[in-house]
Amino acid sequence: MSVTIKSAKEIELMREAGKILAEVHDALEQMIKPGISTLDIDKLATEKIRSFGCIPSFLNYNGYPASVCVSLNDEVVHGIPKKNRIIKEGDIVSLDAGVIYQGYHSDAARTIAVGNVSKEAELLINVTKQSFFEGMKYAKAGNHLHDISAAIEDYVIAHGFTCVKDLVGHGIGTQMHEDPQIPNFRQKRRGIRLEPGMTLAIEPMVNAGSHEVWCLEDDWTIATQDGSLSAHYENTIVITTGEPEILSLRW
Ligand code: MF3
Ligand code: CO
C-alpha cells in the first residue's frame, strides 16, 4: 500500500471520529482511580464507543480481545484488560483506544497518573506528551516525515529518557494501520515529503530506562526489559497547508 491523501469529505469523517475518541478518552480518564480493574476500564470503553454509533477498532483486531489497551507502569503497550488486574495509587496507566466512525478510524493514547506518583513518573508522562508536540512542530507540508521522528527523539533524550524503537506510529484512514510507518527516533533517511491531506497516528512510547522491550507470556503485552516505567501518548492528525490539525484532542 502507499500513502493516501484524504479528501475534504474523508477528513470531515475523521474529524468526527477523532472528536468522539477524545470524549471516550476523557470518560476513561475520569474513571481511573485506585480499586478499579483494567477490565472495568474496557467495559466503559466498549459501552462509550458504541454509544456514539462507533465500532471499537481494537476489538478482535488480529485476535486482540478488548476495546482498549491498558498498560501499567513498566508495560509499554497492548496490555490486555483483566478482572483481577487492579489499579492502585502511584501507578501510571497507559490507555490506548481506537474507533471507527462511518468507515474511518481514529487512534489515540494517553498516560495517566493515579493519585500521587513518583517525580520520575510525573516527568516521564509530561515528557512523553510534550515529545508528541515537539514532533508536531515539524508536521507540515513540505517537511519530511522523519523530521517528526527526530524532533520526538531529541526532546526525549534531552530529558534523560529513551524512545522505544520496536514499535512505530502509522498512517490511518479506512484502515487503522496504513502507510507510512512513523518511527519515534532519528532516521538515516528523511522519509517521505509531507503533503496536505495525509492522516497520521503519531505515538511516542518513552521509557525511563533502556529503550529495550519484550513481549510477555500473553503474546500481547509489551514491557520494558529492565522493568523501568514507560509512557505512551498518541493522536490522529491531518497534515494541512498550515499547522497540523490534531483530530483526537479536545482543546
Ligand atoms: N493503537 C495501537 C496502534 O497504535 C494498536 C492497538 S493493537 C490492538 O497501533 F490489537 F490492540 F488493536
Ligand atoms: Co496507533
PDB file of C-alpha atoms and ligand atoms in Angstrom:
ATOM      1  CA  MET A   1       0.000   0.000   0.000  1.00  0.00           C
ATOM      2  CA  SER A   2       1.068   3.563  -0.463  1.00  0.00           C
ATOM      3  CA  VAL A   3       0.365   6.744   1.435  1.00  0.00           C
ATOM      4  CA  THR A   4      -3.098   8.063   0.660  1.00  0.00           C
ATOM      5  CA  ILE A   5      -4.246  11.685   0.556  1.00  0.00           C
ATOM      6  CA  LYS A   6      -7.677  12.108   2.088  1.00  0.00           C
ATOM      7  CA  SER A   7     -10.369  14.314   0.542  1.00  0.00           C
ATOM      8  CA  ALA A   8     -12.079  17.094   2.491  1.00  0.00           C
ATOM      9  CA  LYS A   9     -15.047  14.801   2.960  1.00  0.00           C
ATOM     10  CA  GLU A  10     -12.913  11.975   4.334  1.00  0.00           C
ATOM     11  CA  ILE A  11     -11.153  14.387   6.686  1.00  0.00           C
ATOM     12  CA  GLU A  12     -14.527  15.560   7.950  1.00  0.00           C
ATOM     13  CA  LEU A  13     -15.401  11.966   8.881  1.00  0.00           C
ATOM     14  CA  MET A  14     -12.026  11.510  10.579  1.00  0.00           C
ATOM     15  CA  ARG A  15     -12.611  14.783  12.434  1.00  0.00           C
ATOM     16  CA  GLU A  16     -15.851  13.337  13.810  1.00  0.00           C
ATOM     17  CA  ALA A  17     -14.139  10.034  14.672  1.00  0.00           C
ATOM     18  CA  GLY A  18     -11.401  11.968  16.478  1.00  0.00           C
ATOM     19  CA  LYS A  19     -13.869  14.108  18.412  1.00  0.00           C
ATOM     20  CA  ILE A  20     -15.675  11.008  19.607  1.00  0.00           C
ATOM     21  CA  LEU A  21     -12.425   9.289  20.586  1.00  0.00           C
ATOM     22  CA  ALA A  22     -11.349  12.371  22.564  1.00  0.00           C
ATOM     23  CA  GLU A  23     -14.621  12.123  24.502  1.00  0.00           C
ATOM     24  CA  VAL A  24     -14.085   8.427  25.107  1.00  0.00           C
ATOM     25  CA  HIS A  25     -10.616   9.167  26.492  1.00  0.00           C
ATOM     26  CA  ASP A  26     -11.974  11.919  28.742  1.00  0.00           C
ATOM     27  CA  ALA A  27     -14.533   9.477  30.173  1.00  0.00           C
ATOM     28  CA  LEU A  28     -11.920   6.763  30.720  1.00  0.00           C
ATOM     29  CA  GLU A  29      -9.526   9.207  32.362  1.00  0.00           C
ATOM     30  CA  GLN A  30     -12.220  10.280  34.809  1.00  0.00           C
ATOM     31  CA  MET A  31     -12.893   6.725  35.959  1.00  0.00           C
ATOM     32  CA  ILE A  32      -9.254   5.897  36.716  1.00  0.00           C
ATOM     33  CA  LYS A  33      -8.881   5.543  40.485  1.00  0.00           C
ATOM     34  CA  PRO A  34      -7.422   3.037  42.938  1.00  0.00           C
ATOM     35  CA  GLY A  35      -9.522  -0.126  43.254  1.00  0.00           C
ATOM     36  CA  ILE A  36     -10.944  -0.411  39.737  1.00  0.00           C
ATOM     37  CA  SER A  37      -9.847  -3.243  37.465  1.00  0.00           C
ATOM     38  CA  THR A  38      -8.415  -2.849  33.988  1.00  0.00           C
ATOM     39  CA  LEU A  39     -11.456  -4.820  32.767  1.00  0.00           C
ATOM     40  CA  ASP A  40     -13.754  -2.151  34.283  1.00  0.00           C
ATOM     41  CA  ILE A  41     -11.988   0.354  32.024  1.00  0.00           C
ATOM     42  CA  ASP A  42     -12.538  -1.851  28.997  1.00  0.00           C
ATOM     43  CA  LYS A  43     -16.250  -2.233  29.768  1.00  0.00           C
ATOM     44  CA  LEU A  44     -16.742   1.521  29.863  1.00  0.00           C
ATOM     45  CA  ALA A  45     -14.661   1.934  26.697  1.00  0.00           C
ATOM     46  CA  THR A  46     -16.799  -0.530  24.743  1.00  0.00           C
ATOM     47  CA  GLU A  47     -20.057   0.993  26.006  1.00  0.00           C
ATOM     48  CA  LYS A  48     -18.974   4.552  25.382  1.00  0.00           C
ATOM     49  CA  ILE A  49     -17.644   3.867  21.878  1.00  0.00           C
ATOM     50  CA  ARG A  50     -20.842   2.059  20.893  1.00  0.00           C
ATOM     51  CA  SER A  51     -22.991   4.834  22.418  1.00  0.00           C
ATOM     52  CA  PHE A  52     -21.638   7.127  19.694  1.00  0.00           C
ATOM     53  CA  GLY A  53     -22.564   4.603  16.995  1.00  0.00           C
ATOM     54  CA  CYS A  54     -18.889   3.738  16.513  1.00  0.00           C
ATOM     55  CA  ILE A  55     -17.100   0.395  16.322  1.00  0.00           C
ATOM     56  CA  PRO A  56     -14.255  -0.305  18.790  1.00  0.00           C
ATOM     57  CA  SER A  57     -11.454  -0.870  16.268  1.00  0.00           C
ATOM     58  CA  PHE A  58      -9.132  -2.843  18.563  1.00  0.00           C
ATOM     59  CA  LEU A  59     -11.715  -5.494  19.441  1.00  0.00           C
ATOM     60  CA  ASN A  60     -10.791  -8.669  17.513  1.00  0.00           C
ATOM     61  CA  TYR A  61      -8.002  -6.876  15.641  1.00  0.00           C
ATOM     62  CA  ASN A  62      -5.562  -9.728  14.955  1.00  0.00           C
ATOM     63  CA  GLY A  63      -7.401 -11.551  17.735  1.00  0.00           C
ATOM     64  CA  TYR A  64      -6.983  -8.786  20.330  1.00  0.00           C
ATOM     65  CA  PRO A  65      -9.735  -9.484  22.926  1.00  0.00           C
ATOM     66  CA  ALA A  66     -10.681  -5.948  24.119  1.00  0.00           C
ATOM     67  CA  SER A  67     -11.627  -2.416  23.021  1.00  0.00           C
ATOM     68  CA  VAL A  68      -8.810  -0.687  24.847  1.00  0.00           C
ATOM     69  CA  CYS A  69      -5.206  -1.499  25.723  1.00  0.00           C
ATOM     70  CA  VAL A  70      -4.421  -0.811  29.389  1.00  0.00           C
ATOM     71  CA  SER A  71      -0.690  -0.907  30.122  1.00  0.00           C
ATOM     72  CA  LEU A  72       0.544  -0.306  33.689  1.00  0.00           C
ATOM     73  CA  ASN A  73       3.917   1.020  34.845  1.00  0.00           C
ATOM     74  CA  ASP A  74       6.673  -0.966  33.055  1.00  0.00           C
ATOM     75  CA  GLU A  75       4.193  -2.136  30.421  1.00  0.00           C
ATOM     76  CA  VAL A  76       4.610  -0.130  27.230  1.00  0.00           C
ATOM     77  CA  VAL A  77       1.557  -1.006  25.114  1.00  0.00           C
ATOM     78  CA  HIS A  78      -1.038  -3.691  24.353  1.00  0.00           C
ATOM     79  CA  GLY A  79      -1.833  -4.627  27.966  1.00  0.00           C
ATOM     80  CA  ILE A  80      -4.944  -6.816  27.960  1.00  0.00           C
ATOM     81  CA  PRO A  81      -7.714  -5.738  30.394  1.00  0.00           C
ATOM     82  CA  LYS A  82      -8.306  -8.264  33.190  1.00  0.00           C
ATOM     83  CA  LYS A  83     -10.758  -8.639  36.050  1.00  0.00           C
ATOM     84  CA  ASN A  84      -8.005  -9.318  38.586  1.00  0.00           C
ATOM     85  CA  ARG A  85      -5.673  -6.515  37.495  1.00  0.00           C
ATOM     86  CA  ILE A  86      -6.418  -3.740  39.985  1.00  0.00           C
ATOM     87  CA  ILE A  87      -5.273  -0.131  39.639  1.00  0.00           C
ATOM     88  CA  LYS A  88      -3.519   1.272  42.713  1.00  0.00           C
ATOM     89  CA  GLU A  89      -2.284   4.628  43.948  1.00  0.00           C
ATOM     90  CA  GLY A  90       1.088   5.508  42.407  1.00  0.00           C
ATOM     91  CA  ASP A  91       0.513   3.540  39.184  1.00  0.00           C
ATOM     92  CA  ILE A  92       0.849   5.079  35.770  1.00  0.00           C
ATOM     93  CA  VAL A  93      -1.811   3.832  33.360  1.00  0.00           C
ATOM     94  CA  SER A  94      -1.479   3.991  29.574  1.00  0.00           C
ATOM     95  CA  LEU A  95      -4.802   3.847  27.753  1.00  0.00           C
ATOM     96  CA  ASP A  96      -4.835   3.248  24.009  1.00  0.00           C
ATOM     97  CA  ALA A  97      -8.133   3.120  22.131  1.00  0.00           C
ATOM     98  CA  GLY A  98      -9.484   3.378  18.601  1.00  0.00           C
ATOM     99  CA  VAL A  99     -12.869   3.958  16.991  1.00  0.00           C
ATOM    100  CA  ILE A 100     -14.353   3.544  13.529  1.00  0.00           C
ATOM    101  CA  TYR A 101     -16.920   6.183  12.525  1.00  0.00           C
ATOM    102  CA  GLN A 102     -18.636   5.672   9.167  1.00  0.00           C
ATOM    103  CA  GLY A 103     -15.690   3.624   7.950  1.00  0.00           C
ATOM    104  CA  TYR A 104     -12.960   5.978   9.191  1.00  0.00           C
ATOM    105  CA  HIS A 105     -10.547   5.322  12.040  1.00  0.00           C
ATOM    106  CA  SER A 106      -9.168   7.415  14.845  1.00  0.00           C
ATOM    107  CA  ASP A 107      -6.480   6.135  17.230  1.00  0.00           C
ATOM    108  CA  ALA A 108      -5.211   7.836  20.406  1.00  0.00           C
ATOM    109  CA  ALA A 109      -3.384   7.068  23.656  1.00  0.00           C
ATOM    110  CA  ARG A 110      -2.859   8.833  26.966  1.00  0.00           C
ATOM    111  CA  THR A 111      -0.873   8.011  30.106  1.00  0.00           C
ATOM    112  CA  ILE A 112      -2.493   8.905  33.420  1.00  0.00           C
ATOM    113  CA  ALA A 113      -1.026   9.180  36.915  1.00  0.00           C
ATOM    114  CA  VAL A 114      -3.067   7.508  39.674  1.00  0.00           C
ATOM    115  CA  GLY A 115      -3.008   9.814  42.695  1.00  0.00           C
ATOM    116  CA  ASN A 116       0.478  10.669  43.875  1.00  0.00           C
ATOM    117  CA  VAL A 117       3.163   9.177  41.642  1.00  0.00           C
ATOM    118  CA  SER A 118       6.956   9.416  41.812  1.00  0.00           C
ATOM    119  CA  LYS A 119       8.708  12.519  40.469  1.00  0.00           C
ATOM    120  CA  GLU A 120      10.211  10.312  37.754  1.00  0.00           C
ATOM    121  CA  ALA A 121       6.797   9.002  36.693  1.00  0.00           C
ATOM    122  CA  GLU A 122       5.366  12.503  36.522  1.00  0.00           C
ATOM    123  CA  LEU A 123       8.269  13.760  34.441  1.00  0.00           C
ATOM    124  CA  LEU A 124       8.052  10.725  32.143  1.00  0.00           C
ATOM    125  CA  ILE A 125       4.354  11.355  31.459  1.00  0.00           C
ATOM    126  CA  ASN A 126       4.932  15.036  30.744  1.00  0.00           C
ATOM    127  CA  VAL A 127       7.996  14.478  28.549  1.00  0.00           C
ATOM    128  CA  THR A 128       6.172  11.804  26.528  1.00  0.00           C
ATOM    129  CA  LYS A 129       3.225  14.103  25.880  1.00  0.00           C
ATOM    130  CA  GLN A 130       5.434  17.070  25.056  1.00  0.00           C
ATOM    131  CA  SER A 131       7.566  14.945  22.690  1.00  0.00           C
ATOM    132  CA  PHE A 132       4.430  14.490  20.576  1.00  0.00           C
ATOM    133  CA  PHE A 133       4.003  18.284  20.415  1.00  0.00           C
ATOM    134  CA  GLU A 134       7.698  18.717  19.570  1.00  0.00           C
ATOM    135  CA  GLY A 135       7.048  16.379  16.642  1.00  0.00           C
ATOM    136  CA  MET A 136       4.024  18.482  15.676  1.00  0.00           C
ATOM    137  CA  LYS A 137       6.288  21.478  15.082  1.00  0.00           C
ATOM    138  CA  TYR A 138       7.599  19.604  12.027  1.00  0.00           C
ATOM    139  CA  ALA A 139       4.300  18.063  10.893  1.00  0.00           C
ATOM    140  CA  LYS A 140       3.915  20.481   7.992  1.00  0.00           C
ATOM    141  CA  ALA A 141       3.560  20.145   4.237  1.00  0.00           C
ATOM    142  CA  GLY A 142       6.987  20.365   2.600  1.00  0.00           C
ATOM    143  CA  ASN A 143       8.829  18.916   5.599  1.00  0.00           C
ATOM    144  CA  HIS A 144       9.829  15.273   5.633  1.00  0.00           C
ATOM    145  CA  LEU A 145       8.264  12.549   7.746  1.00  0.00           C
ATOM    146  CA  HIS A 146      11.423  11.756   9.672  1.00  0.00           C
ATOM    147  CA  ASP A 147      11.792  15.385  10.765  1.00  0.00           C
ATOM    148  CA  ILE A 148       8.958  14.452  13.149  1.00  0.00           C
ATOM    149  CA  SER A 149      10.787  11.310  14.290  1.00  0.00           C
ATOM    150  CA  ALA A 150      13.981  13.218  15.040  1.00  0.00           C
ATOM    151  CA  ALA A 151      12.199  16.008  16.933  1.00  0.00           C
ATOM    152  CA  ILE A 152      10.487  13.449  19.168  1.00  0.00           C
ATOM    153  CA  GLU A 153      13.695  11.593  19.981  1.00  0.00           C
ATOM    154  CA  ASP A 154      15.797  14.727  20.513  1.00  0.00           C
ATOM    155  CA  TYR A 155      13.341  16.020  23.097  1.00  0.00           C
ATOM    156  CA  VAL A 156      13.099  12.667  24.878  1.00  0.00           C
ATOM    157  CA  ILE A 157      16.877  12.154  25.028  1.00  0.00           C
ATOM    158  CA  ALA A 158      17.390  15.717  26.283  1.00  0.00           C
ATOM    159  CA  HIS A 159      15.258  14.777  29.286  1.00  0.00           C
ATOM    160  CA  GLY A 160      17.197  11.608  30.046  1.00  0.00           C
ATOM    161  CA  PHE A 161      14.626   9.132  28.724  1.00  0.00           C
ATOM    162  CA  THR A 162      14.612   6.783  25.692  1.00  0.00           C
ATOM    163  CA  CYS A 163      12.259   6.125  22.781  1.00  0.00           C
ATOM    164  CA  VAL A 164      11.017   2.624  22.052  1.00  0.00           C
ATOM    165  CA  LYS A 165      12.307   1.581  18.625  1.00  0.00           C
ATOM    166  CA  ASP A 166      10.467  -1.682  18.031  1.00  0.00           C
ATOM    167  CA  LEU A 167       7.054  -0.008  17.676  1.00  0.00           C
ATOM    168  CA  VAL A 168       6.073   2.863  15.417  1.00  0.00           C
ATOM    169  CA  GLY A 169       3.284   5.273  14.545  1.00  0.00           C
ATOM    170  CA  HIS A 170       1.408   4.883  11.275  1.00  0.00           C
ATOM    171  CA  GLY A 171      -0.801   6.287   8.580  1.00  0.00           C
ATOM    172  CA  ILE A 172      -4.518   5.911   9.346  1.00  0.00           C
ATOM    173  CA  GLY A 173      -7.824   6.234   7.494  1.00  0.00           C
ATOM    174  CA  THR A 174     -10.110   3.475   6.255  1.00  0.00           C
ATOM    175  CA  GLN A 175      -7.602   1.153   7.964  1.00  0.00           C
ATOM    176  CA  MET A 176      -6.156   1.540  11.455  1.00  0.00           C
ATOM    177  CA  HIS A 177      -2.675   0.898  10.109  1.00  0.00           C
ATOM    178  CA  GLU A 178      -1.831   2.452   6.769  1.00  0.00           C
ATOM    179  CA  ASP A 179       1.449   3.536   5.247  1.00  0.00           C
ATOM    180  CA  PRO A 180       3.737   5.169   6.195  1.00  0.00           C
ATOM    181  CA  GLN A 181       5.345   3.743   9.324  1.00  0.00           C
ATOM    182  CA  ILE A 182       6.414   6.556  11.663  1.00  0.00           C
ATOM    183  CA  PRO A 183       9.419   5.813  13.892  1.00  0.00           C
ATOM    184  CA  ASN A 184       9.910   7.819  17.085  1.00  0.00           C
ATOM    185  CA  PHE A 185      13.655   8.112  16.668  1.00  0.00           C
ATOM    186  CA  ARG A 186      16.163   9.677  14.299  1.00  0.00           C
ATOM    187  CA  GLN A 187      16.466   8.016  10.872  1.00  0.00           C
ATOM    188  CA  LYS A 188      19.273   7.972   8.319  1.00  0.00           C
ATOM    189  CA  ARG A 189      16.878   8.983   5.546  1.00  0.00           C
ATOM    190  CA  ARG A 190      14.494  11.947   5.582  1.00  0.00           C
ATOM    191  CA  GLY A 191      11.401   9.893   4.759  1.00  0.00           C
ATOM    192  CA  ILE A 192       8.535  10.908   2.501  1.00  0.00           C
ATOM    193  CA  ARG A 193       7.595  14.525   1.906  1.00  0.00           C
ATOM    194  CA  LEU A 194       4.549  15.519   3.916  1.00  0.00           C
ATOM    195  CA  GLU A 195       1.529  16.673   1.925  1.00  0.00           C
ATOM    196  CA  PRO A 196      -1.814  18.201   2.892  1.00  0.00           C
ATOM    197  CA  GLY A 197      -4.443  15.502   3.413  1.00  0.00           C
ATOM    198  CA  MET A 198      -2.088  12.895   4.879  1.00  0.00           C
ATOM    199  CA  THR A 199      -3.613  11.466   8.065  1.00  0.00           C
ATOM    200  CA  LEU A 200      -1.180  10.070  10.601  1.00  0.00           C
ATOM    201  CA  ALA A 201      -1.185   8.495  14.064  1.00  0.00           C
ATOM    202  CA  ILE A 202       1.896   9.788  15.860  1.00  0.00           C
ATOM    203  CA  GLU A 203       2.614   7.848  19.039  1.00  0.00           C
ATOM    204  CA  PRO A 204       5.805   8.210  21.056  1.00  0.00           C
ATOM    205  CA  MET A 205       6.411   5.388  23.549  1.00  0.00           C
ATOM    206  CA  VAL A 206       9.006   6.535  26.061  1.00  0.00           C
ATOM    207  CA  ASN A 207      10.942   4.541  28.664  1.00  0.00           C
ATOM    208  CA  ALA A 208      12.546   5.876  31.833  1.00  0.00           C
ATOM    209  CA  GLY A 209      15.420   3.383  31.413  1.00  0.00           C
ATOM    210  CA  SER A 210      16.648   1.428  28.393  1.00  0.00           C
ATOM    211  CA  HIS A 211      14.699   1.508  25.124  1.00  0.00           C
ATOM    212  CA  GLU A 212      14.697  -2.307  25.004  1.00  0.00           C
ATOM    213  CA  VAL A 213      11.301  -4.004  25.220  1.00  0.00           C
ATOM    214  CA  TRP A 214       9.983  -7.548  25.107  1.00  0.00           C
ATOM    215  CA  CYS A 215       6.695  -9.345  24.760  1.00  0.00           C
ATOM    216  CA  LEU A 216       5.151 -11.016  27.814  1.00  0.00           C
ATOM    217  CA  GLU A 217       3.751 -14.570  28.053  1.00  0.00           C
ATOM    218  CA  ASP A 218       0.263 -13.491  26.945  1.00  0.00           C
ATOM    219  CA  ASP A 219       1.774 -12.762  23.498  1.00  0.00           C
ATOM    220  CA  TRP A 220       0.362  -9.225  23.545  1.00  0.00           C
ATOM    221  CA  THR A 221       1.736  -7.104  26.370  1.00  0.00           C
ATOM    222  CA  ILE A 222       4.954  -5.273  25.509  1.00  0.00           C
ATOM    223  CA  ALA A 223       7.029  -4.319  28.586  1.00  0.00           C
ATOM    224  CA  THR A 224      10.402  -2.725  29.233  1.00  0.00           C
ATOM    225  CA  GLN A 225      13.177  -5.307  29.602  1.00  0.00           C
ATOM    226  CA  ASP A 226      14.772  -3.526  32.545  1.00  0.00           C
ATOM    227  CA  GLY A 227      11.470  -3.037  34.390  1.00  0.00           C
ATOM    228  CA  SER A 228      11.647   0.750  34.087  1.00  0.00           C
ATOM    229  CA  LEU A 229       8.482   2.816  33.686  1.00  0.00           C
ATOM    230  CA  SER A 230       7.057   3.533  30.246  1.00  0.00           C
ATOM    231  CA  ALA A 231       4.558   6.096  28.937  1.00  0.00           C
ATOM    232  CA  HIS A 232       2.597   6.462  25.688  1.00  0.00           C
ATOM    233  CA  TYR A 233       0.919   9.438  24.036  1.00  0.00           C
ATOM    234  CA  GLU A 234      -0.817   9.324  20.663  1.00  0.00           C
ATOM    235  CA  ASN A 235      -3.109  11.378  18.481  1.00  0.00           C
ATOM    236  CA  THR A 236      -4.527  11.113  14.995  1.00  0.00           C
ATOM    237  CA  ILE A 237      -3.584  14.203  12.981  1.00  0.00           C
ATOM    238  CA  VAL A 238      -4.002  15.611   9.496  1.00  0.00           C
ATOM    239  CA  ILE A 239      -1.318  17.481   7.575  1.00  0.00           C
ATOM    240  CA  THR A 240      -2.686  20.781   6.201  1.00  0.00           C
ATOM    241  CA  THR A 241      -1.288  23.728   4.277  1.00  0.00           C
ATOM    242  CA  GLY A 242      -0.510  25.299   7.677  1.00  0.00           C
ATOM    243  CA  GLU A 243      -0.375  23.905  11.196  1.00  0.00           C
ATOM    244  CA  PRO A 244      -1.301  20.239  11.620  1.00  0.00           C
ATOM    245  CA  GLU A 245      -4.832  19.614  12.866  1.00  0.00           C
ATOM    246  CA  ILE A 246      -4.946  17.263  15.838  1.00  0.00           C
ATOM    247  CA  LEU A 247      -8.157  15.333  15.325  1.00  0.00           C
ATOM    248  CA  SER A 248      -8.319  13.230  18.514  1.00  0.00           C
ATOM    249  CA  LEU A 249      -7.812  16.020  21.025  1.00  0.00           C
ATOM    250  CA  ARG A 250     -10.351  18.306  22.687  1.00  0.00           C
ATOM    251  CA  TRP A 251      -8.835  21.725  23.251  1.00  0.00           C
TER     252      TRP A 251
HETATM  253  N1  MF3 B   1      -3.278   1.542  18.990  1.00  0.00           N
HETATM  254  C1  MF3 B   1      -2.362   0.585  18.528  1.00  0.00           C
HETATM  255  C2  MF3 B   1      -1.566   1.259  17.471  1.00  0.00           C
HETATM  256  O1  MF3 B   1      -1.429   2.410  17.570  1.00  0.00           O
HETATM  257  C3  MF3 B   1      -2.991  -0.648  18.021  1.00  0.00           C
HETATM  258  C4  MF3 B   1      -3.525  -1.493  19.076  1.00  0.00           C
HETATM  259  S1  MF3 B   1      -3.274  -3.094  18.687  1.00  0.00           S
HETATM  260  C5  MF3 B   1      -4.677  -3.844  19.098  1.00  0.00           C
HETATM  261  O2  MF3 B   1      -1.058   0.716  16.556  1.00  0.00           O
HETATM  262  F1  MF3 B   1      -4.542  -5.083  18.787  1.00  0.00           F
HETATM  263  F2  MF3 B   1      -4.873  -3.661  20.346  1.00  0.00           F
HETATM  264  F3  MF3 B   1      -5.661  -3.339  18.429  1.00  0.00           F
HETATM  265 CO    CO B   2      -1.602   3.775  16.774  1.00  0.00          CO
END
